[in-house]
XYZ file of C-alpha atoms in Angstrom:
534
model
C 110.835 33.178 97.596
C 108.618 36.214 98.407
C 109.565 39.433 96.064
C 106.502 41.607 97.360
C 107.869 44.815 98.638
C 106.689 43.779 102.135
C 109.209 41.027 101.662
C 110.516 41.633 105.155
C 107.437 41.389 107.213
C 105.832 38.423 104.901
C 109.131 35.914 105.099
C 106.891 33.765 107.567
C 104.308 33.463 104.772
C 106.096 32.078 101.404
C 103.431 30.999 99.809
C 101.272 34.032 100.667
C 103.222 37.509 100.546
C 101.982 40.490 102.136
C 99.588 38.809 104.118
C 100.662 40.511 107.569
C 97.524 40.274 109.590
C 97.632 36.524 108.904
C 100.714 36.174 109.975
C 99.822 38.299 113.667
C 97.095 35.276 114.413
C 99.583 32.284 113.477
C 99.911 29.686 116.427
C 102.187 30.530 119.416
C 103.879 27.883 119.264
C 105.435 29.349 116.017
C 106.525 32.516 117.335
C 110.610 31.595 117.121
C 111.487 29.839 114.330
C 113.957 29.345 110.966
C 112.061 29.840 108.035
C 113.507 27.449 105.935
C 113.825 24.449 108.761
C 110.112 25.206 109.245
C 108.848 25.729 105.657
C 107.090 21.843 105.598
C 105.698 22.952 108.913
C 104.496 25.951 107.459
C 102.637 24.680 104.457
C 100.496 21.962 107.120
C 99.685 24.951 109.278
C 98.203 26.968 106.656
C 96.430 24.364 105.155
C 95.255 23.292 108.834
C 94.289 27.271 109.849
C 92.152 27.422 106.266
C 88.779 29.101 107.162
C 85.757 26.235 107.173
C 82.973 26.926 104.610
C 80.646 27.073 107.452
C 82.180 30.538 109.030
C 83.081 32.016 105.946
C 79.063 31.246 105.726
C 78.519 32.727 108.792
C 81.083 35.775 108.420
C 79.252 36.453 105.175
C 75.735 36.759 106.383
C 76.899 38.677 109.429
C 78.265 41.360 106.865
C 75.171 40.989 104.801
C 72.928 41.905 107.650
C 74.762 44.570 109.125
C 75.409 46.145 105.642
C 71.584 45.900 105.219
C 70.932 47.637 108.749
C 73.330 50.629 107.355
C 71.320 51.418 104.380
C 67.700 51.546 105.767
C 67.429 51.545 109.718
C 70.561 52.851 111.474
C 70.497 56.292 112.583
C 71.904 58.310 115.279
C 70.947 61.884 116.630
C 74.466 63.085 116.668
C 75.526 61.435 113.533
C 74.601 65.040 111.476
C 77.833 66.732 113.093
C 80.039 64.112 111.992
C 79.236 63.803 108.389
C 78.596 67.573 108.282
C 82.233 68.607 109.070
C 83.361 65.699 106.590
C 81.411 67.713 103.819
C 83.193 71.214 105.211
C 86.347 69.903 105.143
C 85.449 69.213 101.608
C 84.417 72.624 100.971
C 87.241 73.827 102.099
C 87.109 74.565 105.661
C 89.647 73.370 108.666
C 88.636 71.509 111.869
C 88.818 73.815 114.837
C 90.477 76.908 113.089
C 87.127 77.258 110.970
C 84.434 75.711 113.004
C 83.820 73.939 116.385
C 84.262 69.970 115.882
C 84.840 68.544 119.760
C 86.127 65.484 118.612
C 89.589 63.800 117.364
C 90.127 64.823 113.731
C 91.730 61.514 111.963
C 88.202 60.116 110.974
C 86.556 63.372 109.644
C 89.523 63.574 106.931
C 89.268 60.139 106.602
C 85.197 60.047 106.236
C 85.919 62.890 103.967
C 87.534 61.292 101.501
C 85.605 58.372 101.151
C 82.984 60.393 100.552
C 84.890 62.432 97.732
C 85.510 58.969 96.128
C 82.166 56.608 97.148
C 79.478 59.605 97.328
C 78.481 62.405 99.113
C 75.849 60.748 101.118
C 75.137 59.348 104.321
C 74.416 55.835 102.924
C 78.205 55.791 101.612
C 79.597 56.427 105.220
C 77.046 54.153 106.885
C 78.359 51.483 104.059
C 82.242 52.214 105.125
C 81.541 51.892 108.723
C 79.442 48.671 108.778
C 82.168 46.972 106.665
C 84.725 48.361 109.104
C 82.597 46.718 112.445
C 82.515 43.639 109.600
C 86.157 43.419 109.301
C 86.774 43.654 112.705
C 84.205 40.631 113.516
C 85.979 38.201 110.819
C 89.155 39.102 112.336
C 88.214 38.261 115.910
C 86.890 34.936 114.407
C 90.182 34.231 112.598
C 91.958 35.092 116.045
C 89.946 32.666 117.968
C 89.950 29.829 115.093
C 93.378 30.272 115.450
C 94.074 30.134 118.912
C 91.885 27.067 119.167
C 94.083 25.020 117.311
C 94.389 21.457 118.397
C 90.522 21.560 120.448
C 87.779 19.726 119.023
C 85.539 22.912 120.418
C 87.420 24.671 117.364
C 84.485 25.503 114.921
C 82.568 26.116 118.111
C 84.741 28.576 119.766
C 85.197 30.630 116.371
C 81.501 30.664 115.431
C 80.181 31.661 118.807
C 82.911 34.537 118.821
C 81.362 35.421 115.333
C 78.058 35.506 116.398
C 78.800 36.996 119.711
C 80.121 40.025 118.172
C 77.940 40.327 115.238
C 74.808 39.983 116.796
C 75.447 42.287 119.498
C 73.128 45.067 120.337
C 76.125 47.471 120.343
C 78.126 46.659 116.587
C 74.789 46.070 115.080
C 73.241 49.769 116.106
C 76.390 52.049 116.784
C 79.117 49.865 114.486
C 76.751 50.744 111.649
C 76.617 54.654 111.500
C 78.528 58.157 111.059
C 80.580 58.214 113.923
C 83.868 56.705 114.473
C 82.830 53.050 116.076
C 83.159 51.104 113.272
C 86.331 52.211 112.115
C 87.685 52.347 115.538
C 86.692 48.695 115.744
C 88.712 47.107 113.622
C 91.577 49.356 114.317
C 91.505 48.674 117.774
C 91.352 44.718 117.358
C 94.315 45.016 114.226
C 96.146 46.315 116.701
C 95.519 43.955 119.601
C 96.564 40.930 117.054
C 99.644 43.093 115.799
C 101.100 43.269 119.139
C 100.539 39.290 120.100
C 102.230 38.748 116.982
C 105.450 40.618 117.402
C 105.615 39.490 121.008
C 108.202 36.409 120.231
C 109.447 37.588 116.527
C 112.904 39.276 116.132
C 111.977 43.332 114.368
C 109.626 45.574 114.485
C 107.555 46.026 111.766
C 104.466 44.209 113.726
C 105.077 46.554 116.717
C 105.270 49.860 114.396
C 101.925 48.818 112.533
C 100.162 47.627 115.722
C 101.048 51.644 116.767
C 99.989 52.691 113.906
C 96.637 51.421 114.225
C 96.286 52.464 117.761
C 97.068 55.769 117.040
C 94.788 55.950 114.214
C 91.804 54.431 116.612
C 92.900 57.719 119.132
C 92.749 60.047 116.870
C 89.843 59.085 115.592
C 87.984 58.809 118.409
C 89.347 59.682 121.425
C 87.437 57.380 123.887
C 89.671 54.428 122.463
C 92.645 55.940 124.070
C 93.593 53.464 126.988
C 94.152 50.830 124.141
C 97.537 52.016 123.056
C 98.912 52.336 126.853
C 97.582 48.998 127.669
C 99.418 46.884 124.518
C 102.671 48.829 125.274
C 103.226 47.870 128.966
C 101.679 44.320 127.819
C 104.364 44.437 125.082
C 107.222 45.896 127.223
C 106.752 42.988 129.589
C 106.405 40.010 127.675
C 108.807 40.739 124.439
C 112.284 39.339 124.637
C 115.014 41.289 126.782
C 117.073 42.079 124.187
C 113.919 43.221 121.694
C 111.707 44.769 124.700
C 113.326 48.681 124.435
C 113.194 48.118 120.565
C 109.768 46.826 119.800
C 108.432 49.315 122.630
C 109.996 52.341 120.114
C 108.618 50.926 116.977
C 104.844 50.811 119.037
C 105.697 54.416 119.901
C 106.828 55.815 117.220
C 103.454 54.246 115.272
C 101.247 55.373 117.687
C 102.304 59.183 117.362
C 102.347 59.150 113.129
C 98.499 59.421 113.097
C 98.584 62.417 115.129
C 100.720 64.372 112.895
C 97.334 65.998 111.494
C 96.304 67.133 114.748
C 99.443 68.790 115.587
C 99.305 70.300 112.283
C 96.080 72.007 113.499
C 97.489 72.766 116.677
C 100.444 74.778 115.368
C 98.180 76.816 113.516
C 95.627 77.453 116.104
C 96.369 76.083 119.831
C 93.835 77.327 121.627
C 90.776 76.402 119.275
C 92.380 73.025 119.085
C 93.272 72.761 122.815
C 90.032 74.051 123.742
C 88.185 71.299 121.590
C 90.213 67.873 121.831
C 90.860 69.023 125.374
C 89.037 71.242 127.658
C 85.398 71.002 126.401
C 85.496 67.572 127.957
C 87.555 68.281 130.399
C 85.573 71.557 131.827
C 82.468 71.710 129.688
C 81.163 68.753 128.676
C 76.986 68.627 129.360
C 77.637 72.058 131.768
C 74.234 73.206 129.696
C 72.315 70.388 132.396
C 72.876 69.870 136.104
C 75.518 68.087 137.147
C 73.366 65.367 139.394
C 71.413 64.958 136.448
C 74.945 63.743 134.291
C 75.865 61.898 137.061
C 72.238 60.546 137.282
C 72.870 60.067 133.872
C 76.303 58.106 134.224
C 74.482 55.337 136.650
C 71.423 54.678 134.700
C 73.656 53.676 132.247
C 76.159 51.242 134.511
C 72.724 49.458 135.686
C 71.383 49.170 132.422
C 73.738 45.992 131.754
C 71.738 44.326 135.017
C 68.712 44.390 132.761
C 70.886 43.305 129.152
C 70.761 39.619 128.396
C 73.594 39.990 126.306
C 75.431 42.112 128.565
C 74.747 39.606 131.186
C 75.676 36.752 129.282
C 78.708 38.503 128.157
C 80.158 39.008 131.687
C 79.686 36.104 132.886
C 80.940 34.028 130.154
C 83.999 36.419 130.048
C 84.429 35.804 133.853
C 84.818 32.280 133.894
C 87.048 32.082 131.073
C 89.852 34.321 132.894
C 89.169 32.756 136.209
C 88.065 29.425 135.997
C 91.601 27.539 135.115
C 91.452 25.784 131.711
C 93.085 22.912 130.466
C 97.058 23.130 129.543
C 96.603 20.677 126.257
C 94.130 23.430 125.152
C 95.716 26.464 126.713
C 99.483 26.927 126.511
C 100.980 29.721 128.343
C 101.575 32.471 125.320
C 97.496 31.975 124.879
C 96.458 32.052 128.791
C 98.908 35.303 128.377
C 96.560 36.543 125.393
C 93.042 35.899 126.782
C 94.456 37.776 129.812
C 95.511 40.778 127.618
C 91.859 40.645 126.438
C 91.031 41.556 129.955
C 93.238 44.337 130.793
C 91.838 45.408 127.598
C 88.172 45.099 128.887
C 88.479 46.475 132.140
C 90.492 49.358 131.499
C 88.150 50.727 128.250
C 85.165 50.398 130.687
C 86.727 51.938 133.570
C 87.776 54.574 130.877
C 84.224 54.895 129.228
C 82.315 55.107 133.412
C 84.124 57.986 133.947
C 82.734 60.488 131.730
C 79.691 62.692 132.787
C 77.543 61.440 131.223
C 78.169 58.344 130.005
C 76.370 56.667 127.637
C 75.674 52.927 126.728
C 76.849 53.226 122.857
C 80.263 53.920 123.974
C 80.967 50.239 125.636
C 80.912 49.400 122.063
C 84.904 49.345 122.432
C 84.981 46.344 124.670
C 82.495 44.141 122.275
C 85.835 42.979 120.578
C 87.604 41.628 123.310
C 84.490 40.281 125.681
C 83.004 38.705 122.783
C 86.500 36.731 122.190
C 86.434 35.820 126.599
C 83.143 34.740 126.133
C 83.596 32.344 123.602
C 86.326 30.941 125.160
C 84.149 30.505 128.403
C 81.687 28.720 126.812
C 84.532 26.174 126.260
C 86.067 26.110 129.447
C 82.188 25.676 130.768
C 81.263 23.009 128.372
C 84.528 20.889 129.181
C 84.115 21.232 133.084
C 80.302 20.312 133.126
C 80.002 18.560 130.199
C 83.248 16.995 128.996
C 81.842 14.302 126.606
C 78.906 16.764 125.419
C 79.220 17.810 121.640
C 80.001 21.499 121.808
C 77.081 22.317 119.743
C 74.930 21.094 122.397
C 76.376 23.557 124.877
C 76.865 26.730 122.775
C 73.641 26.304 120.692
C 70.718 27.088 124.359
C 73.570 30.254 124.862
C 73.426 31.576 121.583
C 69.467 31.488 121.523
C 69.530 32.835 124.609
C 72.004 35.698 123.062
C 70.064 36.420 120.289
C 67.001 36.714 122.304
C 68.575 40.024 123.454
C 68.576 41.398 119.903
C 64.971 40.487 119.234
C 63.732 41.760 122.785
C 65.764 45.262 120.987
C 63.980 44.643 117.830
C 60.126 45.012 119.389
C 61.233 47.241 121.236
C 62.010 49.497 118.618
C 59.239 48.379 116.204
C 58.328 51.521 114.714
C 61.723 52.939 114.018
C 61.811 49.439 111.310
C 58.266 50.698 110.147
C 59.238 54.947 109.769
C 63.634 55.056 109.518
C 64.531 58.274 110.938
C 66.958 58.814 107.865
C 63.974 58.436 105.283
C 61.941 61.411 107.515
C 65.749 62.845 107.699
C 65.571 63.213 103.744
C 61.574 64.374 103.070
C 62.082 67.287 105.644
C 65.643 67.884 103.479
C 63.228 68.142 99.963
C 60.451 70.155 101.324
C 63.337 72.955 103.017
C 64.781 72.478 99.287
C 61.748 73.226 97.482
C 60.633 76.629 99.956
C 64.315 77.928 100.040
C 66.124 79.347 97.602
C 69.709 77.798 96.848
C 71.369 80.897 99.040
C 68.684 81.283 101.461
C 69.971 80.609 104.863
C 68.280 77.630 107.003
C 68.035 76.567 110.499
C 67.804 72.552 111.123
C 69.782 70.954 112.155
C 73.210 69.179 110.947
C 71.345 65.913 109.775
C 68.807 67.841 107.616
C 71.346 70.170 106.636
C 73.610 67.461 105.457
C 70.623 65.262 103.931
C 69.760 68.935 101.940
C 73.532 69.496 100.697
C 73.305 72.542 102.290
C 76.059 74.549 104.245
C 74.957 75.948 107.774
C 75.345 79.675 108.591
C 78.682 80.464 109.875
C 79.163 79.387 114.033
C 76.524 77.007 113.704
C 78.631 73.860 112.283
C 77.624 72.469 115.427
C 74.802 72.544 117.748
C 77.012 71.724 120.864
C 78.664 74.852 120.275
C 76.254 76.990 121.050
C 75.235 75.272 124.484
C 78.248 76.530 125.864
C 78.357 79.146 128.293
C 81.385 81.243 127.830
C 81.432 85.387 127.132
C 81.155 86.374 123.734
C 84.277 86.868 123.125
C 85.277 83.600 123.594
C 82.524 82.303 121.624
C 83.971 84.330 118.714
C 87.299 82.883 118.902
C 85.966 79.404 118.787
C 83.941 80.179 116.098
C 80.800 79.742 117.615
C 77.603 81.664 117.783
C 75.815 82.158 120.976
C 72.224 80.590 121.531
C 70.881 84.195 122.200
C 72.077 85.194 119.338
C 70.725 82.384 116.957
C 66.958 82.912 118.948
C 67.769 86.843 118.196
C 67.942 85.934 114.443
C 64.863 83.498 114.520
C 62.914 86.354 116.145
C 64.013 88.820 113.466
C 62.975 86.405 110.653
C 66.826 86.386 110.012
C 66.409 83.207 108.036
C 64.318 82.331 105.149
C 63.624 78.673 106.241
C 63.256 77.311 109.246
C 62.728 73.778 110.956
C 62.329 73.673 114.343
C 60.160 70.852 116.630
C 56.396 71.602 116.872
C 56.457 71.245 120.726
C 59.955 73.137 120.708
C 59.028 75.805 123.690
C 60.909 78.562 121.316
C 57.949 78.512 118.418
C 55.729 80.424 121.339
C 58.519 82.219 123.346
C 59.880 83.757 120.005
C 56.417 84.126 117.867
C 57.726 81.865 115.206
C 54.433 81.306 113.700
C 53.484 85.286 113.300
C 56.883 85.687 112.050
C 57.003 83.505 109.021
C 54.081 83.535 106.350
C 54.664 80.082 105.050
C 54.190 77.035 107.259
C 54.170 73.529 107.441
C 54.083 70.336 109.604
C 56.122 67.053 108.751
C 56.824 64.236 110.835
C 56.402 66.522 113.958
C 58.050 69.876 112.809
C 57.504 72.802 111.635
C 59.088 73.939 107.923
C 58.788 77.646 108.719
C 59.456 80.074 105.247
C 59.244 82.996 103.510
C 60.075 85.357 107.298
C 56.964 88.450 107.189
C 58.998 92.479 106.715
């Protein structure tokens, strides 16, 4: 008998306690059963479900690579705000009531304490995140291994899954950096598998944790939101009668725990949180640019897939699994009723992720999961159509070259960011503003040099966003933001004693930078301005 603590939510696992997330991909077919009638049964499904060498292979390459990527070529612009307000928190400070942070909190407190146990570095976090995107690929393996059960396109299906999502464009540039994708990730697909699991299983426990890690993907990143609407109406309606109102409550009442920091915040300060969670997208998100330029914007991005090969391949593989019927000894209902989940899951993230202005291609990220699972699946409803006494190899071998190509066509693409990493240039302009500034001087750069420096920015200007918007000064104040008149008023004055600012940044002429600052230097295309003239 089990005696882990979890002994209630592992009883369908005997010989392996606590092991809840294996339990949420067992087969449908043993969704209703008596434990100890079934425990023979039991024993030969584990031992069938055991992971191959091969993907375990495969799965540990795929987290070898995008570990690697982390720790020498991933970078993001706006990744310096993120792991910036992680290091205030640390220091002391709180989201919103001390400094503008336009995002969901969960992940900063989270980020921040890896980094007060891992290291205070951006290497750390990039090393959390691409495990997190890792996680999240083995599990959507494991889901699909599963689910193929009984198909000789087994290892097929579960390998091309793998390498769907792991080679992606998307997880292997955005799953691998400060923000909140990686994490998000697996979140988002732990909860998918939670809810499938509790769907024919008397109590709650899979329901509550499946909540809990769609709240936690919410409040972490707010653009994963539809998920946790979507698995509760899929759960209301396909849960048994008498558990539907039950398991629905459990969902809910997980989903709301991870907010409980964010209402914290919002007790103590309701309008700087409201104002940041809420109405800067709402009202001012990108108001600093046209708004035919966002929406200009918005569409360049929505035609970009036309000219994706993976994108491309993605869709249409996805397509023909949900509408191209497949056969019922591969298929039984419970699974046709999980792949279709998949696509409510697909189509309402990217109707969710069109609609903001501007949109931008990083943040389809979220459907990666779910398509990547589709399109595996299609590959075997296309192989047994056209090519029913084809090995599967032979069919999902040309598609996988032809998927990969998409990464490589990336790859020379962006050539020279492999030969100069932004996050090594990141780090020499951080040493050279360390040797010209004194440990209290004040410095302008911005959050990614800051960070890179350990250096704390000036009061208001936690974030550059913040000072794009255009809102009286008052207002400003309260949000704990500093104007961008006044930050050019300080650079004219020589108010700070180092500066970095872009050599063909219009504001070195407009505001006599050069005259103004006796020291000066050029690196990697800016200006390390010091030592500001009486």
């Amino acid at each position: 008998m089990c005696s882990c603590p979890l002994r209630s939510t592992c009883r369908f696992f005997p010989e392996h306690p606590g092991l809840l997330l294996a339990g949420a991909i067992s087969s449908p077919s043993l969704y209703s059963y008596n434990p100890a009638e079934n425990r023979p049964a039991m024993r030969n499904q584990a031992r069938d479900d055991g992971i191959p060498l091969l993907l375990w292979v495969l799965l540990a390459s795929l987290t070898a690579l995008l570990l690697a990527f982390s720790q020498t070529v991933a970078f993001f612009g706006d990744e310096g705000f993120h792991l910036l307000a992680a290091r205030l928190v640390n220091a002391g400070k709180r989201l919103y009531l001390d400094f503008f942070y336009p995002h969901a909190p969960l992940y900063v407190y989270i980020s921040a304490a890896w980094m007060r146990v891992v290291g205070d570095t951006w290497r750390s976090v990039h090393a959390l995140t691409a495990l997190c995107a890792s996680t999240s690929i083995a599990l959507v393996t494991w889901y699909v291994f599963t689910r193929s059960r009984g198909s000789r396109w087994r290892l097929a299906n579960a390998a091309s899954a793998a390498l769907l999502m792991g080679l992606n464009i998307l997880v292997m540039w955005y799953g691998t950096i400060g923000p909140p994708y990686g994490p998000s990730l697996v979140l988002i697909v732990a909860a998918f598998l939670l809810v499938v699991a509790s769907v024919g299983r008397v109590g709650g426990p899979q329901s509550f944790l499946a909540g809990v890690c769609a709240g936690t993907a919410a409040a972490s990143l707010l653009l994963t939101a539809p998920v946790a609407p979507i698995l509760f109406l899929w759960l209301l309606r396909h849960a048994g009668p008498g558990d539907r109102f039950k398991k629905g409550a459990y969902f809910l009442a997980g989903t709301g725990l991870p907010f409980l920091p964010l209402l914290w915040l919002l007790g103590h300060g309701p309008r700087e949180v409201l104002f940041d969670v809420v109405g800067y997208h709402l009202l001012y998100r990108a108001t600093w640019v046209d708004r035919s330029v966002s929406v200009l914007q918005s569409l360049r991005t929505l035609a970009s897939w036309l000219n994706s090969t993976q994108a491309l391949l993605l869709i249409l593989l996805a397509t023909v699994a949900l509408t191209v019927p497949p056969s019922p000894s591969e298929w039984d209902e419970q699974r046709r009723r999980e792949f279709r989940l998949c696509g409510w899951l697909v189509a309402g993230l990217a109707l969710c992720l069109a609609t903001p202005l501007p949109t931008f291609p990083h943040y389809f990220i979220l459907v990666v999961p779910f398509v990547s699972i589709l399109a595996a699946l299609g590959m075997n409803v296309l192989g047994s159509r056209l090519w029913p006494s084809a090995r599967p190899l032979y069919v999902v071998l040309p598609l996988l070259v032809l998927f990969a190509l998409g990464l490589a066509k990336l790859a020379v693409q962006q050539r020279e960011t492999f030969y100069a990493p932004p996050w090594a240039m990141v780090e020499e302009l951080a040493r050279e503003v360390n040797r010209v500034a004194p440990p209290e001087g004040l410095v302008h750069a911005s959050e990614a040099v800051l960070f890179a420096a350990r250096r704390l920015p000036p009061p208001g200007m936690e974030n550059s966003f913040g000072s794009l918007l255009r809102l009286p000064p008052e207002q400003l104040a309260r949000l704990h933001v500093l104007p961008q008149s006044q930050i050019d008023a300080w650079l004219a004055a020589g108010h700070f004693h180092t500066v970095t600012i872009g050599t063909t940044d219009p504001r070195v002429q407009a505001l006599g930078l050069l005259r103004r600052y006796a020291r000066q230097e050029q690196l990697h295309h800016f200006y390390i301005l010091s030592d500001p003239v009486p």
